Every structure is written in structure tokens, then in C-alpha cells.
Tab-separated table of C-alpha atoms in Angstrom:
chain	number	residue	atom	x	y	z
B	162	UNK	CA	44.469	-2.353	-18.952
B	163	UNK	CA	44.667	1.371	-19.522
B	164	UNK	CA	41.541	3.100	-20.738
B	165	UNK	CA	43.485	4.843	-23.486
B	166	UNK	CA	44.082	1.455	-25.067
B	167	UNK	CA	40.407	0.583	-25.330
B	168	UNK	CA	38.655	1.005	-28.663
B	169	UNK	CA	35.333	-0.795	-28.136
B	170	UNK	CA	33.580	-2.088	-31.221
B	171	UNK	CA	30.828	0.365	-32.136
B	172	UNK	CA	31.727	2.701	-29.294
B	173	UNK	CA	32.949	6.242	-29.253
B	174	UNK	CA	36.630	6.744	-28.600
B	175	UNK	CA	37.484	7.446	-24.985
B	176	UNK	CA	38.960	10.871	-24.484
B	177	UNK	CA	41.330	11.964	-21.756
B	178	UNK	CA	38.586	14.269	-20.465
B	179	UNK	CA	36.961	12.946	-17.290
B	180	UNK	CA	33.729	11.134	-18.059
B	181	UNK	CA	31.491	8.791	-16.136
B	182	UNK	CA	29.446	7.319	-18.994
B	183	UNK	CA	30.304	6.111	-22.483
B	184	UNK	CA	27.869	5.377	-25.295
B	185	UNK	CA	27.827	2.834	-28.087
B	186	UNK	CA	27.251	4.207	-31.564
B	187	UNK	CA	23.649	3.547	-32.484
B	188	UNK	CA	22.905	1.450	-35.545
B	189	UNK	CA	19.160	1.529	-34.954
B	190	UNK	CA	16.934	1.241	-37.984
B	191	UNK	CA	13.625	3.058	-38.055
B	192	UNK	CA	10.859	0.879	-36.558
B	193	UNK	CA	7.688	0.213	-38.532
B	194	UNK	CA	4.693	2.519	-38.124
B	195	UNK	CA	2.917	-0.210	-36.185
B	196	UNK	CA	5.658	-0.358	-33.582
B	197	UNK	CA	5.276	1.529	-30.374
B	198	UNK	CA	8.121	3.552	-28.937
B	199	UNK	CA	11.064	1.482	-27.711
B	200	UNK	CA	10.278	-1.402	-30.074
B	201	UNK	CA	7.237	-2.887	-28.332
B	202	UNK	CA	4.586	-3.922	-30.853
B	203	UNK	CA	0.947	-3.753	-29.782
B	204	UNK	CA	-1.782	-6.259	-30.628
B	205	UNK	CA	-2.915	-4.292	-33.684
B	206	UNK	CA	0.354	-5.252	-35.359
B	207	UNK	CA	1.241	-8.678	-33.968
B	208	UNK	CA	-2.156	-9.963	-32.852
B	209	UNK	CA	-3.098	-10.585	-29.232
B	210	UNK	CA	-0.769	-13.154	-27.685
B	211	UNK	CA	-1.250	-15.381	-24.664
B	212	UNK	CA	1.990	-15.061	-22.726
B	213	UNK	CA	3.217	-17.067	-19.745
B	214	UNK	CA	6.051	-15.552	-17.708
B	215	UNK	CA	7.800	-17.945	-15.332
B	216	UNK	CA	9.364	-15.507	-12.905
B	217	UNK	CA	12.039	-15.941	-10.269
B	218	UNK	CA	11.044	-15.301	-6.657
B	219	UNK	CA	14.256	-13.507	-5.708
B	220	UNK	CA	17.217	-11.515	-6.908
B	221	UNK	CA	17.311	-8.582	-9.273
B	222	UNK	CA	15.765	-10.471	-12.181
B	223	UNK	CA	12.376	-10.633	-10.450
B	224	UNK	CA	11.830	-7.005	-11.401
B	225	UNK	CA	12.389	-7.764	-15.084
B	226	UNK	CA	9.361	-10.064	-15.029
B	227	UNK	CA	7.259	-7.478	-13.214
B	228	UNK	CA	8.040	-4.812	-15.810
B	229	UNK	CA	7.600	-7.300	-18.662
B	230	UNK	CA	4.101	-8.145	-17.431
B	231	UNK	CA	3.277	-4.416	-17.229
B	232	UNK	CA	4.686	-3.785	-20.695
B	233	UNK	CA	2.863	-6.666	-22.384
B	234	UNK	CA	-0.437	-6.047	-20.636
B	235	UNK	CA	-0.166	-2.390	-21.580
B	236	UNK	CA	0.293	-3.425	-25.205
B	237	UNK	CA	-2.903	-5.493	-25.089
B	238	UNK	CA	-1.573	-9.019	-24.620
B	239	UNK	CA	-3.054	-11.625	-22.266
B	240	UNK	CA	-0.450	-12.270	-19.572
B	241	UNK	CA	-0.074	-14.907	-16.870
B	242	UNK	CA	2.661	-14.367	-14.307
B	243	UNK	CA	3.799	-17.628	-12.695
B	244	UNK	CA	6.107	-16.938	-9.749
B	245	UNK	CA	8.363	-19.745	-8.593
B	246	UNK	CA	7.667	-20.942	-5.057
B	247	UNK	CA	4.634	-20.293	-2.864
B	248	UNK	CA	2.336	-17.295	-2.560
B	249	UNK	CA	2.787	-17.238	1.223
B	250	UNK	CA	6.590	-17.120	1.000
B	251	UNK	CA	7.938	-14.204	3.053
B	252	UNK	CA	9.720	-12.988	-0.093
B	253	UNK	CA	6.333	-11.934	-1.441
B	254	UNK	CA	6.276	-9.067	1.057
B	255	UNK	CA	9.159	-7.451	-0.826
B	256	UNK	CA	9.140	-5.560	-4.095
B	257	UNK	CA	8.301	-6.233	-6.862
B	258	UNK	CA	5.862	-8.853	-5.518
B	259	UNK	CA	4.287	-6.345	-3.132
B	260	UNK	CA	3.424	-4.303	-6.232
B	261	UNK	CA	1.498	-7.075	-7.993
B	262	UNK	CA	-1.834	-5.293	-7.568
B	263	UNK	CA	-0.523	-2.923	-10.247
B	264	UNK	CA	-0.294	-5.692	-12.826
B	265	UNK	CA	-3.467	-7.431	-11.652
B	266	UNK	CA	-5.343	-4.191	-12.256
B	267	UNK	CA	-4.090	-4.389	-15.856
B	268	UNK	CA	-5.574	-7.873	-16.285
B	269	UNK	CA	-2.483	-9.954	-15.486
B	270	UNK	CA	-3.201	-13.313	-13.837
B	271	UNK	CA	-0.765	-14.217	-11.046
B	272	UNK	CA	-0.031	-17.805	-10.027
B	273	UNK	CA	2.660	-19.692	-8.123
B	274	UNK	CA	4.389	-22.960	-9.054
B	275	UNK	CA	7.897	-24.372	-9.227
B	276	UNK	CA	9.339	-25.152	-12.679
B	277	UNK	CA	8.714	-28.880	-12.256
B	278	UNK	CA	5.048	-28.157	-11.462
B	279	UNK	CA	4.317	-25.630	-14.206
B	280	UNK	CA	2.795	-28.274	-16.490
B	281	UNK	CA	0.443	-29.423	-13.733
B	282	UNK	CA	-0.441	-25.903	-12.621
B	283	UNK	CA	-1.338	-24.858	-16.154
B	284	UNK	CA	-2.615	-28.208	-17.414
B	285	UNK	CA	-4.665	-27.838	-20.567
B	286	UNK	CA	-3.720	-24.184	-21.051
B	287	UNK	CA	-2.406	-22.944	-24.364
B	288	UNK	CA	0.131	-20.159	-24.737
B	289	UNK	CA	1.601	-18.421	-27.765
B	290	UNK	CA	4.726	-17.275	-25.940
B	291	UNK	CA	6.531	-18.586	-22.852
B	292	UNK	CA	9.158	-16.490	-21.106
B	293	UNK	CA	11.578	-18.081	-18.639
B	294	UNK	CA	12.869	-15.383	-16.292
B	295	UNK	CA	13.915	-17.833	-13.615
B	296	UNK	CA	16.097	-20.744	-14.644
B	297	UNK	CA	19.867	-20.876	-14.725
B	298	UNK	CA	20.315	-24.481	-15.836
B	299	UNK	CA	18.540	-27.363	-17.551
B	300	UNK	CA	17.034	-28.655	-14.305
B	301	UNK	CA	15.014	-25.451	-13.949
B	302	UNK	CA	14.502	-24.407	-17.578
B	303	UNK	CA	14.004	-27.867	-19.083
B	304	UNK	CA	10.539	-28.503	-17.593
B	305	UNK	CA	9.340	-25.030	-18.618
B	306	UNK	CA	10.638	-25.453	-22.175
B	307	UNK	CA	8.955	-28.873	-22.441
B	308	UNK	CA	5.688	-27.345	-21.253
B	309	UNK	CA	6.014	-24.537	-23.808
B	310	UNK	CA	6.175	-27.095	-26.611
B	311	UNK	CA	3.211	-29.047	-25.197
B	312	UNK	CA	1.215	-25.835	-24.738
B	313	UNK	CA	1.610	-24.984	-28.426
B	314	UNK	CA	3.884	-21.996	-27.935
B	315	UNK	CA	5.537	-20.618	-31.062
B	316	UNK	CA	8.098	-18.568	-29.121
B	317	UNK	CA	10.274	-19.212	-26.087
B	318	UNK	CA	12.138	-16.249	-24.634
B	319	UNK	CA	14.901	-16.905	-22.110
B	320	UNK	CA	16.425	-14.376	-19.718
B	321	UNK	CA	20.040	-15.465	-19.580
B	322	UNK	CA	23.034	-13.498	-18.254
B	323	UNK	CA	25.957	-11.534	-19.652
B	324	UNK	CA	27.950	-13.145	-16.870
B	325	UNK	CA	28.592	-16.117	-19.143
B	326	UNK	CA	30.950	-14.098	-21.350
B	327	UNK	CA	34.625	-14.781	-20.923
B	328	UNK	CA	36.629	-11.633	-20.036
B	329	UNK	CA	37.754	-9.749	-23.122
B	330	UNK	CA	40.577	-7.241	-23.719
B	331	UNK	CA	38.335	-5.498	-26.255
B	332	UNK	CA	35.055	-4.412	-24.652
B	333	UNK	CA	32.176	-4.125	-25.169
B	334	UNK	CA	30.996	-7.718	-25.414
B	335	UNK	CA	29.021	-8.436	-28.572
B	336	UNK	CA	26.848	-11.445	-29.307
B	337	UNK	CA	29.169	-14.130	-30.623
B	338	UNK	CA	31.985	-13.389	-28.190
B	339	UNK	CA	33.370	-16.398	-26.359
B	340	UNK	CA	31.291	-17.671	-23.444
B	341	UNK	CA	31.902	-20.139	-20.649
B	342	UNK	CA	30.434	-23.123	-22.474
B	343	UNK	CA	29.790	-25.151	-19.322
B	344	UNK	CA	27.917	-22.297	-17.612
B	345	UNK	CA	24.295	-23.197	-16.979
B	346	UNK	CA	22.867	-20.304	-19.006
B	347	UNK	CA	25.055	-21.205	-21.994
B	348	UNK	CA	23.968	-24.848	-21.869
B	349	UNK	CA	20.331	-23.747	-21.798
B	350	UNK	CA	20.779	-21.398	-24.765
B	351	UNK	CA	22.310	-24.222	-26.817
B	352	UNK	CA	19.476	-26.592	-25.904
B	353	UNK	CA	16.722	-24.126	-26.746
B	354	UNK	CA	18.009	-23.873	-30.299
B	355	UNK	CA	17.163	-27.575	-30.769
B	356	UNK	CA	13.490	-27.208	-29.861
B	357	UNK	CA	10.589	-26.903	-32.353
B	358	UNK	CA	9.835	-23.263	-31.525
B	359	UNK	CA	11.373	-19.858	-32.105
B	360	UNK	CA	13.751	-19.094	-29.272
B	361	UNK	CA	15.465	-15.867	-28.300
B	362	UNK	CA	17.820	-15.266	-25.402
B	363	UNK	CA	18.541	-12.025	-23.558
B	364	UNK	CA	21.689	-11.357	-21.544
B	365	UNK	CA	21.231	-8.597	-18.939
B	366	UNK	CA	23.807	-7.154	-16.554
B	367	UNK	CA	23.155	-4.926	-13.530
B	368	UNK	CA	19.764	-3.297	-13.223
B	369	UNK	CA	17.974	-0.568	-11.321
B	370	UNK	CA	14.546	1.063	-11.286
B	371	UNK	CA	11.181	1.040	-9.549
B	372	UNK	CA	10.427	-2.349	-8.009
B	373	UNK	CA	14.034	-3.401	-7.525
B	374	UNK	CA	14.764	-5.563	-4.502
B	375	UNK	CA	18.467	-6.219	-4.879
B	376	UNK	CA	21.118	-3.816	-3.623
B	377	UNK	CA	22.846	-1.969	-6.420
B	378	UNK	CA	22.729	1.782	-5.945
B	379	UNK	CA	21.719	1.231	-2.303
B	380	UNK	CA	25.203	-0.110	-1.549
B	381	UNK	CA	26.641	3.239	-2.622
B	382	UNK	CA	23.958	5.304	-0.890
B	383	UNK	CA	24.605	3.505	2.405
B	384	UNK	CA	28.145	4.838	2.477
B	385	UNK	CA	27.615	8.220	0.884
B	386	UNK	CA	24.862	9.433	3.224
B	387	UNK	CA	27.011	8.504	6.222
B	388	UNK	CA	30.024	10.416	4.971
B	389	UNK	CA	32.049	7.272	4.507
B	390	UNK	CA	34.562	6.779	1.704
B	391	UNK	CA	33.493	4.443	-1.091
B	392	UNK	CA	36.168	1.812	-1.677
B	393	UNK	CA	36.497	0.971	-5.372
B	394	UNK	CA	38.813	-1.857	-6.423
B	395	UNK	CA	41.216	-0.975	-9.227
B	396	UNK	CA	41.523	2.336	-11.023
B	397	UNK	CA	37.770	2.961	-11.066
B	398	UNK	CA	37.875	3.426	-14.842
B	399	UNK	CA	36.461	-0.041	-15.475
B	400	UNK	CA	33.314	0.067	-17.606
B	401	UNK	CA	30.085	-1.553	-16.495
B	402	UNK	CA	26.392	-1.339	-17.345
B	403	UNK	CA	23.365	-0.442	-15.202
B	404	UNK	CA	19.974	-0.527	-16.930
B	405	UNK	CA	16.447	0.315	-15.800
B	406	UNK	CA	14.349	-2.846	-15.505
B	407	UNK	CA	11.654	-1.352	-17.740
B	408	UNK	CA	14.193	-1.001	-20.551
B	409	UNK	CA	15.158	-4.648	-20.168
B	410	UNK	CA	11.466	-5.548	-20.334
B	411	UNK	CA	10.731	-3.479	-23.432
B	412	UNK	CA	13.626	-5.134	-25.250
B	413	UNK	CA	12.294	-8.604	-24.434
B	414	UNK	CA	8.761	-7.537	-25.356
B	415	UNK	CA	10.007	-6.242	-28.706
B	416	UNK	CA	10.861	-9.830	-29.696
B	417	UNK	CA	7.266	-11.033	-29.416
B	418	UNK	CA	5.820	-11.575	-32.874
B	419	UNK	CA	9.113	-10.463	-34.421
B	420	UNK	CA	10.462	-13.128	-36.792
B	421	UNK	CA	13.810	-11.348	-36.852
B	422	UNK	CA	14.335	-12.377	-33.233
B	423	UNK	CA	14.040	-16.099	-33.950
B	424	UNK	CA	17.145	-18.031	-32.937
B	425	UNK	CA	18.932	-14.870	-31.825
B	426	UNK	CA	20.781	-13.811	-28.691
B	427	UNK	CA	20.671	-10.190	-27.539
B	428	UNK	CA	22.708	-8.268	-25.009
B	429	UNK	CA	20.030	-6.777	-22.772
B	430	UNK	CA	21.657	-3.531	-21.640
B	431	UNK	CA	21.341	0.208	-22.174
B	432	UNK	CA	23.548	1.805	-24.859
B	433	UNK	CA	25.681	3.705	-22.344
B	434	UNK	CA	28.289	2.259	-20.006
B	435	UNK	CA	29.308	3.764	-16.676
B	436	UNK	CA	32.709	3.655	-14.999
B	437	UNK	CA	32.917	2.293	-11.463
B	438	UNK	CA	34.092	5.657	-10.123
B	439	UNK	CA	31.385	7.245	-12.267
B	440	UNK	CA	28.743	5.147	-10.508
B	441	UNK	CA	29.940	6.528	-7.183
B	442	UNK	CA	29.837	10.080	-8.540
B	443	UNK	CA	26.325	9.690	-9.974
B	444	UNK	CA	25.033	8.216	-6.711
B	445	UNK	CA	26.671	11.050	-4.765
B	446	UNK	CA	25.035	13.624	-7.045
B	447	UNK	CA	21.679	11.904	-6.550
B	448	UNK	CA	22.154	12.062	-2.785
B	449	UNK	CA	23.373	15.653	-2.869
B	450	UNK	CA	26.702	14.873	-1.187
B	451	UNK	CA	30.336	14.904	-2.194
B	452	UNK	CA	31.839	11.621	-3.323
B	453	UNK	CA	34.801	10.348	-1.344
B	454	UNK	CA	36.442	7.641	-3.428
B	455	UNK	CA	39.391	5.477	-2.464
B	456	UNK	CA	40.734	3.296	-5.251
B	457	UNK	CA	42.812	0.368	-4.098
B	458	UNK	CA	44.573	-2.722	-5.393
B	459	UNK	CA	42.777	-5.857	-4.118
B	460	UNK	CA	46.177	-7.566	-3.955
B	461	UNK	CA	46.982	-5.243	-1.068
B	462	UNK	CA	44.068	-6.734	0.883
B	463	UNK	CA	44.480	-10.499	0.362
B	464	UNK	CA	42.211	-11.396	3.281
B	465	UNK	CA	39.138	-9.815	1.673
B	466	UNK	CA	37.370	-11.246	-1.385
B	467	UNK	CA	36.554	-8.491	-3.855
B	468	UNK	CA	33.103	-9.932	-4.560
B	469	UNK	CA	32.257	-9.491	-0.875
B	470	UNK	CA	33.637	-5.965	-0.764
B	471	UNK	CA	32.090	-4.396	-3.875
B	472	UNK	CA	28.778	-4.999	-5.687
B	473	UNK	CA	30.185	-4.888	-9.249
B	474	UNK	CA	32.825	-6.928	-11.010
B	475	UNK	CA	36.178	-5.122	-10.760
B	476	UNK	CA	36.879	-5.575	-14.478
B	477	UNK	CA	35.488	-4.179	-17.732
B	478	UNK	CA	32.025	-5.760	-17.822
B	479	UNK	CA	30.118	-3.958	-20.530
B	480	UNK	CA	28.051	-5.282	-23.425
B	481	UNK	CA	26.770	-3.616	-26.581
B	482	UNK	CA	23.033	-3.430	-27.300
B	483	UNK	CA	23.556	-2.378	-30.930
B	484	UNK	CA	22.103	-5.651	-32.213
B	485	UNK	CA	18.844	-5.187	-30.298
B	486	UNK	CA	18.607	-1.623	-31.536
B	487	UNK	CA	18.965	-2.795	-35.131
B	488	UNK	CA	17.009	-6.057	-35.155
B	489	UNK	CA	14.251	-5.207	-32.674
B	490	UNK	CA	13.982	-1.471	-33.268
B	491	UNK	CA	14.540	-1.058	-29.531
B	492	UNK	CA	15.592	2.092	-27.714
B	493	UNK	CA	15.704	2.818	-23.965
B	494	UNK	CA	12.983	4.781	-22.231
B	495	UNK	CA	15.382	5.589	-19.385
B	496	UNK	CA	18.669	6.649	-21.011
B	497	UNK	CA	19.765	8.997	-18.196
B	498	UNK	CA	21.218	6.897	-15.367
B	499	UNK	CA	21.782	9.975	-13.232
B	500	UNK	CA	18.089	10.871	-13.351
B	501	UNK	CA	17.069	7.332	-12.462
B	502	UNK	CA	19.436	7.315	-9.485
B	503	UNK	CA	17.792	10.472	-8.161
B	504	UNK	CA	14.453	8.648	-8.172
B	505	UNK	CA	16.043	5.653	-6.483
B	506	UNK	CA	17.554	7.876	-3.800
B	507	UNK	CA	14.153	9.402	-3.087
B	508	UNK	CA	12.784	5.886	-2.595
B	509	UNK	CA	15.813	4.943	-0.478
B	510	UNK	CA	15.094	7.846	1.887
B	511	UNK	CA	11.374	7.063	1.973
B	512	UNK	CA	12.170	3.627	3.444
B	513	UNK	CA	14.208	5.178	6.247
B	514	UNK	CA	17.275	3.202	5.315
B	515	UNK	CA	19.418	6.344	5.389
B	516	UNK	CA	18.828	6.635	9.137
B	517	UNK	CA	19.385	3.004	10.103
B	518	UNK	CA	22.428	1.961	12.077
B	519	UNK	CA	24.857	0.025	9.933
B	520	UNK	CA	28.198	-1.666	10.407
B	521	UNK	CA	30.812	-1.631	7.655
B	522	UNK	CA	33.159	-4.316	8.892
B	523	UNK	CA	34.533	-5.297	5.490
B	524	UNK	CA	35.164	-1.657	4.571
B	525	UNK	CA	36.912	-1.067	7.879
B	526	UNK	CA	39.084	-4.117	7.333
B	527	UNK	CA	40.162	-2.817	3.932
B	528	UNK	CA	40.847	0.659	5.284
B	529	UNK	CA	42.981	-0.801	8.056
B	530	UNK	CA	44.969	-2.881	5.593
B	531	UNK	CA	45.555	0.230	3.483
B	532	UNK	CA	46.599	2.249	6.519
B	533	UNK	CA	43.745	4.723	6.067
């Protein structure tokens, strides 16, 4: 689909001038005086809440829970972080788990238990809010939701995924667009609406930021610092979304004590989209090198799966956060993706990853097939 044909709902028109990022038109209403910046309400407005976060022990979403704990503790709430799995798991040596002293110093309690054991681990405890930032289906979310009801929680917040949306010819995705109804996250969202508590669901996309442990920008840096071309499937004009984990956390936190969030689903993304070629260009600027981009048609390389050759979906995959801006009074603290990528590149270099030997077998296979 040609970019010129796209007129996203609530988005600015796309000009023929080269751009890397595109912004949704803000419909944000002015937050109340009691609301902190970015929509997070402190205890003086909503009352101190006891919050349990059931956090995944891997993948990019782990950092959402870390930042959510920091955000809520900073606002004066009593927070317990329950990580799935065991404390001695080797995953705990990675970020964000290696940074847990930061949240402990803020008064956050850290525990470990699988979803099926949450009720036993926290037997007798009462919570006002339970956040599931782990489950992808009823087997993993069901036990946590049942515990939330038993623990007297009035709110249940679920970190879902924008990946459940069906592809659309008219991006960005808005809440209410068609989803894959049999997808685990969608089944969970439907079930939560039947429970005797106020549920809200948040659908994030790609994320970045301090504490991240899943390759996103690193995939680009690996190639750029070594002078390699970055192979982008398609035209490179496809729109996507990359959001700082703290901004995802502040949006979720803004729902706590907010009756307007009850029963609602929110796209958990920053207002601006970025093109796939634009992501390469921003990463190159952060690294201080020139971007070498090769766009190709995946059909010309039938022996290579696109999902194994590129970290983003090769289609328009961009959601609008206008609803969260309006209902939750939310706004991003990190609106400049380019600036965030500069910080991430500094961290990338500090780990020594830029100097490590790496093989790019899949890239080389694609280049050979293209005759490059």
C-alpha cells in the first residue's frame, strides 16, 4: 500500500517530504490539578493503594513492570513486585532484574512465584489493585485474576498486546478495531470483563529505554557500527511504534483510581509513529554513522522467514494513543525517540557489544539472494 493513500484516523496527513516520524493529533483534555505530569495521580488524590504487580521474567515486557513499580512507588503507593519463576533463575542477572535494588530502595517488596502459586505466596494479603504483566492466556492470567478477587482488589490491570489486532488498510489501529478473537490476549480481555472488579487492558507494541533486555535498537546498532547495510523488508515506509518503557508505565499507572478507565482498553504507545527506514536512520544518527539501507522484497528471498531476518513486522503496525490521552490525561515523558536512542547507544557501547565478534548469516544469505 502506498503511503500517499494512507489517511490515518486522527493523524496528520503524510506529505511527500521525507520524514521518519508521524504524529497523531492530540485530543488530550487538561488533567485535574491533583494529577501529576503524564497522568499519574499521587496518593493525595487517589488515596494510598496496595498494588501487586505480577511481572514476567523475560522478554521486553519485564521492563514495563520495573518502570511501573518505580512510578507507583514514586507516587506514594505501596507496591509488591511478584516476578514469575525463581529468584535464583539466571535470568535475574539481566536487566531489569539486576536493577531491582533501585525499586527496593523506594520501598517496593520483591517476591517470586508462578501464577498458579500467587495465591499461596500471598495468602491472607489484601490488595487494592492487581496488575498482570505476565500472562498471555487464561492458564496464566486466570489464577492471578481469581486471586485478585479473593484479595479484595477493586481494579485489575492487564498488559495485553497490540499484536492481537488484525491487519488494517487504514492505520493507525484504534480501540475497537477487529482483533484475532482466538488470540490468548483477546480471550483474557473478554474474560476480565465478566469479573466483579474494574478491569482495564493496555496494548503495547515495541519498547525501548533504560532497563530493556530485549533486542530492538541493538539489532540496528549491531549492523551500523560494523559498517554493514541494514536490510529492511518492503519499501521501508511502513509505520511502526517504539515507546519508552517509562511512558508505558505512566499510562498504566494513570488508570489507578481513575473510574474512567473501568472496563476500557487502551493502546499503550507513544503518539508518534516511526517508519522502518526511519528507525534505521535514527539509530544511525545515534551511533554517529551513515545509514546504509537496502530495501528488498521478501518474495525474492523465499528461503528466509522475514520474522527471523528483521525485528519488526514488515507491515503498517501502528496504534493511536489518543484515547489514553483523553481518558487518562496521559502524555509521554519521552516523546523524542531520537534522543532516547542516543542514550541507548551510549549504554550499548558501555557493554562492549560494539566490539564483539558477530556473524550475520541470515543477512549474508539475503544479500547473496539479491546479488549484492
